[in-house]
Amino acid sequence: MIIICHHNNKVESIIAYESSAYLDVCNESIAQNIVRLARLFPDDLLFWYHKDCQEDINWEALPELFNHKKILLSYGGTTNYIPSEIGYVDESLFVNPDKESVYPTWQMSSLVGGIYGGTLNALEADKLIDTNFDYFLCSLAKIGMPHGLLCYNEPQLLKTTTNRSSGEAGIYSLFKFVKEHYRARWILLLFVNLLIYERRFPVLACLYTVFFKRKKPDVKQLDKIQMELKTKSRVSHSLDVIIPTIGRKVFLYDVLKDLSKQTIIPKKVIIVEQNPQEGSTSELDYLEKESWPFQIRHLFTHRTGACNARNQALQHVEQEWVFFADDDIRFEKDFLETAFKQIEKTGNSAFTICCLRKGDKPVSTNIFQWTTFGSGCSIVKSEAIADLRFDDRYEHGFGEDADFGMQLRNKGCDILYLPSPELLHLKAPVGGFRTEVMLEWNNDRIKPKPSPTVMLFKLRYNTKEQLRSYKTTLFLKFYKHQEHKHPVKYYNNFKKSWERSIYWANILRAGK
């Protein structure tokens, strides 16, 4: 491990931990020193800290925290370097990390953190150097995350949390960051949102961006860095499967057949069959007529809804892992075996698996931090969800998957995307959860836009700036689809629909 102590935006000392030898400090920026050390020590952890944090560093925890080489950790106290106005550009959950727990984010800090030298080299960090170390670290994480670099806010780097921060970027640095890491059109949207919602007119900061271009380092070398744990623990293959179903007898049969042919057989399959018709009974006669190599727990209900069905099933989970499966997927006989091999590489507890329709292209070939949760294509450790439930305020709407994912992350459990093995999603034309349900707002004279369940999610988890940006982009997106093309009439109608969405979302919110 190479330890870099800095103060007043300059490196004060560099120490090789194992030998306690002091290394030369170059009269360069912190970022330049870090990049130089990465070339000299590609196999070492490069660990930095601000001088004022020296007595509080949790040295004993570092080997476990940096358990593989494809990771970037930092902790920055109570604030983020890139200010909250970034929400006018970026709607992702990575913008505003929970500071009190380990949380996926590209909001890195110079206060304390670390990355392996070889990983830094693979990201071509020399092309990202900035005089401000916080800016450099945020840039590194923003570019690396989509390509498999796991980046986290990690409070365990210090023995106690701190109110200290490494400062916040100004308006010029904000516009520069947007220009270098997002599409050019977001510069205009940032400017417009600041003008509309904050009555600010940052024309000089906007013009300042002409001196910069988008950063696109070649990060293909990152693929060669394996996500192999230094300290491995055996992953149990004991697994229960949860499958809600409605009106898909034939499709569900194929899913059960695929499960029965697995090289790792599930212990139990929990099926929640729904049929809203009073007096109806189960149509799944093959559950008893045929012999299955796993236990089947069959639940039947007249109440429809994905949230209720999965919550019922969760009460019967007993094994170490849970496979959340749709009733219209297909997969190869080594699906579970391959999934567990991938799981063993990471030491993580929650995974959403690549699930594609025929002809679709994968979003990535890398394991990376996923932005939502797939309730029909995920494998999760049971202990991670022991006290979690699907929020029935989203029932028959949108957002229960994403909300469940946020519940996991707020517990400190990241969700990783597995590019392999793959699931084939048939998108069956019958059944599913697409039975028509009359929701309270369906008869509203003013139709809410967006859906109140979508608004509920955004009110709960988005920042103020993210919600405002969503409003702006929704306004622009739906203009061409509206009956009223007159801008003023369209705006007035949109405003009313938006307010009705907030009204119903708040009613849902109060129902908890």
Coordinates of C-alpha atoms in Angstrom, one line a residue:
M1 CA 0.0 0.0 0.0
I2 CA 1.2 3.5 -0.9
I3 CA -0.1 6.2 1.5
I4 CA -0.5 9.8 0.2
C5 CA -1.1 12.5 2.8
H6 CA -2.2 15.9 1.4
H7 CA -3.0 19.4 2.7
N8 CA -3.9 22.7 1.1
N9 CA -4.3 20.9 -2.3
K10 CA -0.7 19.7 -2.2
V11 CA 0.9 16.3 -1.4
E12 CA 2.7 16.5 2.0
S13 CA 4.2 13.0 2.1
I14 CA 4.1 9.6 0.4
I15 CA 4.9 6.5 2.4
A16 CA 5.3 2.8 1.3
Y17 CA 3.3 1.2 4.0
E18 CA 5.1 -2.2 4.1
S19 CA 8.6 -0.7 4.4
S20 CA 7.7 2.6 6.1
A21 CA 10.0 4.3 3.5
Y22 CA 9.2 7.8 2.4
L23 CA 9.0 8.3 -1.4
D24 CA 9.7 11.4 -3.4
V25 CA 7.0 14.0 -3.7
C26 CA 6.9 15.8 -7.0
N27 CA 6.1 19.5 -7.3
E28 CA 2.8 18.7 -9.1
S29 CA -0.9 18.5 -8.3
I30 CA -2.2 15.6 -6.1
A31 CA -3.8 14.0 -9.2
Q32 CA -0.5 14.1 -11.1
N33 CA 1.3 12.5 -8.1
I34 CA -1.3 9.8 -7.9
V35 CA -1.1 9.0 -11.6
R36 CA 2.7 8.9 -11.4
L37 CA 2.6 6.5 -8.4
A38 CA 0.1 4.2 -10.3
R39 CA 2.7 3.7 -13.1
L40 CA 5.4 2.9 -10.5
F41 CA 3.2 0.7 -8.3
P42 CA 0.4 -0.9 -10.4
D43 CA -0.1 -3.8 -7.9
D44 CA -0.4 -1.6 -4.9
L45 CA -3.4 0.2 -3.2
L46 CA -3.0 3.9 -3.5
F47 CA -4.6 5.3 -0.4
W48 CA -5.0 9.1 0.2
Y49 CA -6.2 11.1 3.1
H50 CA -6.3 14.7 4.2
K51 CA -3.8 15.6 6.9
D52 CA -6.6 16.5 9.4
C53 CA -8.0 12.9 9.2
Q54 CA -4.8 11.1 10.0
E55 CA -5.7 10.1 13.6
D56 CA -9.1 8.8 12.6
I57 CA -8.3 6.5 9.7
N58 CA -9.6 2.9 10.2
W59 CA -6.4 1.2 9.1
E60 CA -7.5 -2.3 10.3
A61 CA -10.6 -2.3 8.0
L62 CA -8.7 -1.4 4.8
P63 CA -7.8 -5.0 3.8
E64 CA -11.4 -6.1 3.9
L65 CA -12.8 -2.9 2.4
F66 CA -10.4 -3.1 -0.6
N67 CA -11.1 -6.8 -1.2
H68 CA -10.6 -6.8 -4.9
K69 CA -8.9 -4.5 -7.5
K70 CA -11.9 -3.2 -9.4
I71 CA -13.0 -0.9 -6.6
L72 CA -12.8 2.8 -5.8
L73 CA -13.8 3.9 -2.2
S74 CA -13.9 7.3 -0.6
Y75 CA -15.7 9.2 2.2
G76 CA -16.3 12.9 2.1
G77 CA -18.1 13.8 5.3
T78 CA -21.5 15.5 5.0
T79 CA -21.3 17.1 1.5
N80 CA -20.7 16.2 -2.1
Y81 CA -18.0 18.0 -4.1
I82 CA -20.3 18.2 -7.2
P83 CA -23.2 20.4 -5.9
S84 CA -26.9 19.4 -5.9
E85 CA -27.5 21.4 -9.1
I86 CA -26.1 18.4 -10.9
G87 CA -29.6 17.0 -10.4
Y88 CA -30.7 19.3 -13.2
V89 CA -28.7 17.0 -15.5
D90 CA -28.4 13.6 -13.9
E91 CA -31.5 11.8 -12.6
S92 CA -29.6 8.7 -11.4
L93 CA -29.6 7.5 -7.8
F94 CA -25.8 7.8 -7.8
V95 CA -25.9 11.6 -7.5
N96 CA -26.9 11.9 -3.9
P97 CA -25.4 9.1 -1.8
D98 CA -26.5 8.1 1.7
K99 CA -23.6 9.5 3.7
E100 CA -24.1 7.2 6.7
S101 CA -23.8 3.9 4.9
V102 CA -21.9 2.2 2.1
Y103 CA -23.6 3.5 -1.0
P104 CA -22.9 3.3 -4.8
T105 CA -21.9 6.7 -6.2
W106 CA -19.5 8.6 -8.4
Q107 CA -19.4 11.4 -5.9
M108 CA -15.9 10.8 -4.7
S109 CA -13.9 12.8 -2.1
S110 CA -10.3 13.8 -1.4
L111 CA -10.9 13.5 2.3
V112 CA -10.0 9.8 2.4
G113 CA -10.1 7.0 -0.1
G114 CA -8.2 4.6 -2.3
I115 CA -7.9 2.8 -5.6
Y116 CA -5.4 0.2 -7.0
G117 CA -2.6 1.5 -9.2
G118 CA -3.3 -0.9 -12.1
T119 CA -7.0 0.1 -12.0
L120 CA -6.1 3.7 -12.3
N121 CA -3.8 2.9 -15.3
A122 CA -6.6 1.0 -17.0
L123 CA -8.8 4.0 -16.8
E124 CA -6.2 6.1 -18.5
A125 CA -6.2 8.5 -15.6
D126 CA -3.5 10.6 -17.1
K127 CA -6.2 11.9 -19.5
L128 CA -8.4 13.0 -16.6
I129 CA -5.9 14.9 -14.5
D130 CA -7.3 18.1 -13.0
T131 CA -5.7 20.6 -10.6
N132 CA -8.6 20.0 -8.2
F133 CA -8.2 16.5 -6.7
D134 CA -11.9 16.1 -5.9
Y135 CA -12.8 16.9 -9.5
F136 CA -10.3 14.4 -10.7
L137 CA -11.8 11.6 -8.4
C138 CA -15.4 12.4 -9.4
S139 CA -14.4 12.3 -13.1
L140 CA -12.6 9.0 -12.6
A141 CA -15.7 7.4 -11.0
K142 CA -18.2 8.9 -13.4
I143 CA -16.3 7.4 -16.4
G144 CA -15.4 4.1 -14.7
M145 CA -18.7 3.1 -13.2
P146 CA -20.5 2.1 -16.4
H147 CA -17.5 0.0 -17.4
G148 CA -17.4 -2.1 -14.2
L149 CA -15.5 0.0 -11.7
L150 CA -17.3 -0.3 -8.4
C151 CA -17.5 3.0 -6.6
Y152 CA -18.8 3.6 -3.1
N153 CA -19.2 6.2 -0.4
E154 CA -17.6 4.2 2.5
P155 CA -17.9 5.7 6.0
Q156 CA -15.9 2.8 7.5
L157 CA -12.8 4.3 6.1
L158 CA -12.8 6.5 9.2
K159 CA -13.4 5.3 12.8
T160 CA -16.0 7.9 13.3
T161 CA -18.0 10.0 10.9
T162 CA -17.0 13.6 10.5
N163 CA -18.7 16.9 9.6
R164 CA -15.6 17.9 7.8
S165 CA -15.8 18.1 4.0
S166 CA -13.4 18.7 1.1
G167 CA -15.4 21.6 -0.3
E168 CA -17.9 22.1 -3.0
A169 CA -17.5 22.9 -6.7
G170 CA -18.5 26.4 -7.9
I171 CA -20.8 27.1 -10.8
Y172 CA -17.9 27.2 -13.4
S173 CA -16.6 23.7 -12.3
L174 CA -20.2 22.4 -12.4
F175 CA -20.7 23.5 -16.0
K176 CA -17.2 22.2 -16.9
F177 CA -18.1 18.8 -15.3
V178 CA -21.3 18.6 -17.3
K179 CA -19.5 19.4 -20.5
E180 CA -16.8 16.8 -19.9
H181 CA -19.1 13.9 -18.8
Y182 CA -22.5 14.4 -20.4
R183 CA -23.9 15.1 -23.9
A184 CA -23.6 18.7 -25.0
R185 CA -27.4 19.3 -24.9
W186 CA -27.3 19.0 -21.1
I187 CA -25.4 22.3 -20.9
L188 CA -28.4 24.1 -22.3
L189 CA -30.8 22.2 -20.0
L190 CA -28.7 23.0 -17.0
F191 CA -28.7 26.7 -17.9
V192 CA -32.5 26.6 -18.6
N193 CA -33.3 24.9 -15.3
L194 CA -31.2 27.3 -13.3
L195 CA -32.9 30.2 -15.0
I196 CA -36.5 28.8 -14.5
Y197 CA -36.2 27.4 -11.0
E198 CA -33.5 29.5 -9.3
R199 CA -33.7 32.8 -11.3
R200 CA -30.0 32.5 -12.0
F201 CA -28.4 33.5 -15.3
P202 CA -25.0 31.8 -15.4
V203 CA -24.2 32.9 -19.0
L204 CA -20.4 33.2 -18.4
A205 CA -20.2 29.8 -16.8
C206 CA -22.1 28.4 -19.8
L207 CA -19.8 30.1 -22.3
Y208 CA -16.8 28.9 -20.2
T209 CA -17.6 25.3 -21.4
V210 CA -16.4 26.1 -25.0
F211 CA -12.9 25.6 -23.7
F212 CA -13.6 21.9 -22.8
K213 CA -14.7 18.8 -24.6
R214 CA -16.2 15.5 -23.4
K215 CA -13.7 13.2 -21.8
K216 CA -13.6 9.8 -23.5
P217 CA -10.6 7.8 -22.3
D218 CA -10.2 4.2 -23.7
V219 CA -11.1 2.0 -20.7
K220 CA -10.9 -1.4 -22.5
Q221 CA -8.0 -2.4 -20.3
L222 CA -10.4 -2.3 -17.3
D223 CA -12.0 -5.5 -18.7
K224 CA -8.7 -7.3 -18.1
I225 CA -8.8 -6.6 -14.3
Q226 CA -10.6 -9.5 -12.7
M227 CA -13.1 -9.0 -9.9
E228 CA -11.5 -11.7 -7.8
L229 CA -11.8 -11.5 -4.0
K230 CA -8.7 -11.6 -2.0
T231 CA -10.4 -13.3 0.9
K232 CA -13.1 -15.7 -0.4
S233 CA -15.8 -17.4 1.6
R234 CA -17.8 -20.3 0.2
V235 CA -21.2 -19.2 -1.2
S236 CA -24.0 -21.6 -0.4
H237 CA -26.0 -22.8 -3.4
S238 CA -29.2 -23.3 -1.3
L239 CA -31.9 -21.3 -3.1
D240 CA -35.7 -20.7 -3.1
V241 CA -37.5 -19.4 -6.2
I242 CA -40.4 -16.9 -6.1
I243 CA -42.8 -16.8 -9.1
P244 CA -46.0 -14.8 -9.1
T245 CA -48.3 -15.8 -11.9
I246 CA -51.7 -15.0 -13.4
G247 CA -53.2 -16.6 -16.5
R248 CA -49.9 -18.1 -17.8
K249 CA -50.3 -21.8 -17.3
V250 CA -48.3 -22.9 -20.3
F251 CA -45.5 -20.4 -19.8
L252 CA -45.1 -21.2 -16.1
Y253 CA -44.9 -24.9 -16.9
D254 CA -41.9 -24.2 -19.1
V255 CA -40.2 -22.2 -16.4
L256 CA -40.7 -25.1 -13.9
K257 CA -39.3 -27.5 -16.5
D258 CA -36.2 -25.3 -16.9
L259 CA -35.8 -25.2 -13.2
S260 CA -36.1 -29.0 -12.9
K261 CA -33.2 -29.5 -15.4
Q262 CA -30.8 -27.2 -13.6
T263 CA -27.3 -28.5 -12.6
I264 CA -28.1 -26.9 -9.2
I265 CA -31.6 -27.7 -8.2
P266 CA -33.6 -25.2 -6.1
K267 CA -34.8 -26.3 -2.8
K268 CA -38.2 -24.8 -3.1
V269 CA -40.3 -23.0 -5.7
I270 CA -42.9 -20.7 -4.3
I271 CA -45.7 -20.0 -6.7
V272 CA -48.3 -17.3 -6.0
E273 CA -51.2 -17.9 -8.4
Q274 CA -53.8 -15.1 -8.8
N275 CA -57.2 -15.1 -10.3
P276 CA -59.6 -12.2 -9.6
Q277 CA -62.7 -14.1 -10.5
E278 CA -64.7 -15.1 -7.5
G279 CA -65.2 -18.8 -7.1
S280 CA -62.3 -19.6 -9.4
T281 CA -59.8 -22.3 -8.5
S282 CA -56.3 -23.2 -9.6
E283 CA -55.6 -24.1 -13.2
L284 CA -52.1 -25.4 -12.4
D285 CA -53.0 -29.1 -12.4
Y286 CA -49.5 -30.2 -13.4
L287 CA -48.2 -29.1 -10.0
E288 CA -49.6 -32.2 -8.4
K289 CA -49.9 -34.5 -11.5
E290 CA -46.2 -34.4 -12.2
S291 CA -43.2 -35.1 -10.1
W292 CA -40.8 -32.3 -9.5
P293 CA -37.2 -32.4 -8.1
F294 CA -37.9 -29.5 -5.7
Q295 CA -40.6 -28.7 -3.1
I296 CA -43.4 -26.6 -4.5
R297 CA -45.3 -24.2 -2.2
H298 CA -48.4 -23.2 -4.1
L299 CA -50.4 -20.2 -2.9
F300 CA -53.7 -19.2 -4.5
T301 CA -55.4 -15.8 -4.1
H302 CA -58.2 -13.8 -5.7
R303 CA -56.3 -10.6 -5.0
T304 CA -54.1 -9.5 -8.0
G305 CA -51.0 -7.4 -7.8
A306 CA -47.3 -8.0 -8.0
C307 CA -46.5 -6.4 -4.7
N308 CA -48.9 -8.5 -2.7
A309 CA -48.0 -11.7 -4.5
R310 CA -44.2 -11.3 -3.9
N311 CA -44.8 -10.3 -0.3
Q312 CA -46.8 -13.5 0.3
A313 CA -44.1 -15.5 -1.2
L314 CA -41.3 -13.9 0.8
Q315 CA -43.0 -15.2 4.0
H316 CA -42.1 -18.7 2.9
V317 CA -38.5 -18.2 2.0
E318 CA -36.1 -20.5 4.0
Q319 CA -32.9 -20.8 2.0
E320 CA -29.9 -18.6 1.9
W321 CA -30.7 -17.1 -1.6
V322 CA -33.8 -16.1 -3.4
F323 CA -34.4 -16.1 -7.1
F324 CA -37.1 -13.6 -8.1
A325 CA -38.4 -15.0 -11.4
D326 CA -41.0 -14.0 -13.9
D327 CA -43.5 -16.6 -15.2
D328 CA -42.5 -16.1 -18.8
I329 CA -38.7 -16.6 -18.9
R330 CA -36.5 -19.3 -20.3
F331 CA -33.0 -20.3 -19.4
E332 CA -30.3 -22.9 -20.0
K333 CA -29.7 -25.9 -17.6
D334 CA -26.5 -24.3 -16.2
F335 CA -28.2 -21.0 -15.5
L336 CA -28.0 -21.2 -11.7
E337 CA -24.6 -22.8 -11.7
T338 CA -23.2 -20.0 -13.9
A339 CA -24.9 -17.3 -11.8
F340 CA -23.4 -18.6 -8.6
K341 CA -19.9 -18.6 -10.1
Q342 CA -20.4 -15.0 -10.9
I343 CA -21.7 -14.3 -7.5
E344 CA -18.7 -15.9 -5.9
K345 CA -16.4 -13.4 -7.7
T346 CA -17.9 -10.4 -6.1
G347 CA -18.9 -11.1 -2.5
N348 CA -22.1 -9.0 -3.1
S349 CA -25.6 -9.9 -1.9
A350 CA -27.9 -8.6 -4.6
F351 CA -27.8 -9.2 -8.4
T352 CA -30.1 -8.3 -11.3
I353 CA -29.4 -10.7 -14.2
C354 CA -29.4 -9.9 -17.9
C355 CA -32.9 -10.5 -19.2
L356 CA -33.5 -9.9 -22.9
R357 CA -36.3 -10.4 -25.4
K358 CA -35.3 -12.2 -28.6
G359 CA -33.2 -9.9 -30.7
D360 CA -32.3 -7.5 -27.9
K361 CA -28.7 -6.5 -27.3
P362 CA -27.2 -6.7 -23.8
V363 CA -26.7 -3.3 -22.1
S364 CA -23.1 -4.3 -21.1
T365 CA -20.7 -7.2 -21.1
N366 CA -19.4 -6.1 -17.7
I367 CA -20.5 -6.6 -14.1
F368 CA -21.5 -3.1 -13.0
Q369 CA -23.6 -1.2 -10.5
W370 CA -27.2 -1.4 -11.6
T371 CA -29.6 1.6 -11.3
T372 CA -32.8 -0.3 -10.4
F373 CA -33.9 -3.8 -9.5
G374 CA -35.5 -6.5 -11.6
S375 CA -38.2 -8.2 -9.6
G376 CA -38.5 -10.9 -12.3
C377 CA -34.8 -11.5 -12.9
S378 CA -32.8 -11.1 -9.7
I379 CA -31.0 -13.3 -7.2
V380 CA -30.6 -11.8 -3.6
K381 CA -29.3 -13.1 -0.3
S382 CA -32.2 -13.8 2.0
E383 CA -30.7 -12.0 5.0
A384 CA -30.4 -8.8 2.9
I385 CA -34.2 -8.7 2.4
A386 CA -35.3 -10.3 5.7
D387 CA -37.1 -7.1 6.8
L388 CA -38.0 -5.7 3.3
R389 CA -41.3 -5.9 1.5
F390 CA -42.6 -4.6 -1.9
D391 CA -44.5 -1.4 -1.1
D392 CA -48.1 -1.9 -2.0
R393 CA -48.6 1.8 -2.7
Y394 CA -47.1 1.0 -6.1
E395 CA -49.6 -1.8 -6.7
H396 CA -50.9 -2.0 -10.3
G397 CA -48.7 1.0 -11.1
F398 CA -45.0 1.5 -11.8
G399 CA -42.0 1.7 -9.5
E400 CA -42.2 -1.2 -7.1
D401 CA -39.1 -2.7 -8.6
A402 CA -37.1 0.5 -8.3
D403 CA -38.4 1.2 -4.8
F404 CA -37.4 -2.3 -3.6
G405 CA -33.9 -1.6 -5.0
M406 CA -33.7 1.6 -3.1
Q407 CA -34.7 -0.2 0.1
L408 CA -31.8 -2.5 -0.5
R409 CA -29.3 0.3 -1.2
N410 CA -30.3 2.3 1.8
K411 CA -29.4 -0.8 3.9
G412 CA -26.0 -0.7 2.4
C413 CA -26.6 -3.5 -0.1
D414 CA -25.5 -2.6 -3.6
I415 CA -27.2 -4.2 -6.7
L416 CA -24.8 -5.5 -9.4
Y417 CA -25.8 -6.3 -13.0
L418 CA -24.7 -9.7 -14.2
P419 CA -24.2 -9.8 -18.0
S420 CA -24.2 -13.6 -17.9
P421 CA -25.9 -16.0 -17.6
E422 CA -28.8 -14.6 -19.7
L423 CA -32.5 -15.0 -19.3
L424 CA -34.8 -15.0 -22.3
H425 CA -37.9 -12.9 -21.6
L426 CA -40.8 -14.0 -23.8
K427 CA -43.1 -11.1 -22.9
A428 CA -46.1 -13.4 -23.0
P429 CA -49.2 -11.6 -24.4
V430 CA -51.6 -12.9 -21.7
G431 CA -51.6 -13.0 -17.9
G432 CA -48.9 -11.2 -16.1
F433 CA -50.0 -8.2 -14.0
R434 CA -51.6 -6.4 -16.9
T435 CA -55.2 -7.1 -15.7
E436 CA -57.2 -3.9 -15.9
V437 CA -57.6 -2.3 -12.5
M438 CA -59.6 0.8 -11.7
L439 CA -57.3 3.2 -9.8
E440 CA -58.6 6.1 -7.8
W441 CA -57.3 8.7 -10.3
N442 CA -58.6 6.9 -13.4
N443 CA -61.8 8.9 -13.3
D444 CA -60.1 12.2 -12.6
R445 CA -61.3 15.0 -14.9
I446 CA -57.6 16.1 -15.1
K447 CA -55.5 13.2 -15.9
P448 CA -52.3 13.1 -13.7
K449 CA -49.0 13.2 -15.5
P450 CA -46.8 11.4 -14.8
S451 CA -48.4 8.4 -13.2
P452 CA -48.9 9.0 -9.4
T453 CA -46.8 5.9 -8.6
V454 CA -44.0 7.3 -10.7
M455 CA -44.3 10.6 -8.9
L456 CA -44.4 8.8 -5.5
F457 CA -41.0 7.2 -6.3
K458 CA -39.5 10.5 -7.4
L459 CA -40.8 12.4 -4.3
R460 CA -39.3 9.8 -2.0
Y461 CA -35.9 9.3 -3.6
N462 CA -35.1 12.2 -6.0
T463 CA -33.5 15.5 -5.0
K464 CA -35.3 18.7 -5.5
E465 CA -33.2 19.5 -8.6
Q466 CA -33.8 16.0 -10.1
L467 CA -37.6 16.4 -9.7
R468 CA -37.5 19.8 -11.4
S469 CA -35.4 18.5 -14.2
Y470 CA -37.8 15.6 -14.7
K471 CA -40.6 18.1 -15.0
T472 CA -38.8 20.1 -17.6
T473 CA -37.9 17.1 -19.7
L474 CA -41.4 15.7 -19.4
F475 CA -42.8 19.0 -20.6
L476 CA -40.6 19.0 -23.7
K477 CA -41.0 15.3 -24.4
F478 CA -44.8 15.3 -24.6
Y479 CA -45.3 18.6 -26.4
K480 CA -45.5 17.0 -29.8
H481 CA -48.0 14.4 -28.6
Q482 CA -50.5 16.9 -27.2
E483 CA -53.8 18.1 -28.7
H484 CA -53.1 21.7 -27.7
K485 CA -50.1 22.9 -29.7
H486 CA -50.4 26.4 -28.5
P487 CA -47.5 26.8 -26.0
V488 CA -49.5 28.7 -23.4
K489 CA -52.5 26.3 -23.5
Y490 CA -50.1 23.3 -23.4
Y491 CA -48.2 24.7 -20.4
N492 CA -51.4 25.4 -18.5
N493 CA -52.7 21.8 -19.1
F494 CA -49.4 20.3 -18.3
K495 CA -49.2 22.3 -15.0
K496 CA -52.6 21.0 -14.0
S497 CA -51.7 17.4 -14.8
W498 CA -48.4 17.7 -12.9
E499 CA -50.2 19.2 -9.8
R500 CA -52.8 16.3 -9.9
S501 CA -50.0 13.8 -10.0
I502 CA -48.4 15.4 -6.9
Y503 CA -51.8 15.4 -5.2
W504 CA -52.4 11.7 -5.7
A505 CA -48.7 10.8 -5.0
N506 CA -49.1 12.6 -1.6
I507 CA -52.3 10.7 -0.9
L508 CA -50.4 7.5 -1.6
R509 CA -47.5 8.7 0.5
A510 CA -49.8 9.4 3.5
G511 CA -51.3 6.0 3.2
K512 CA -48.1 4.3 4.5

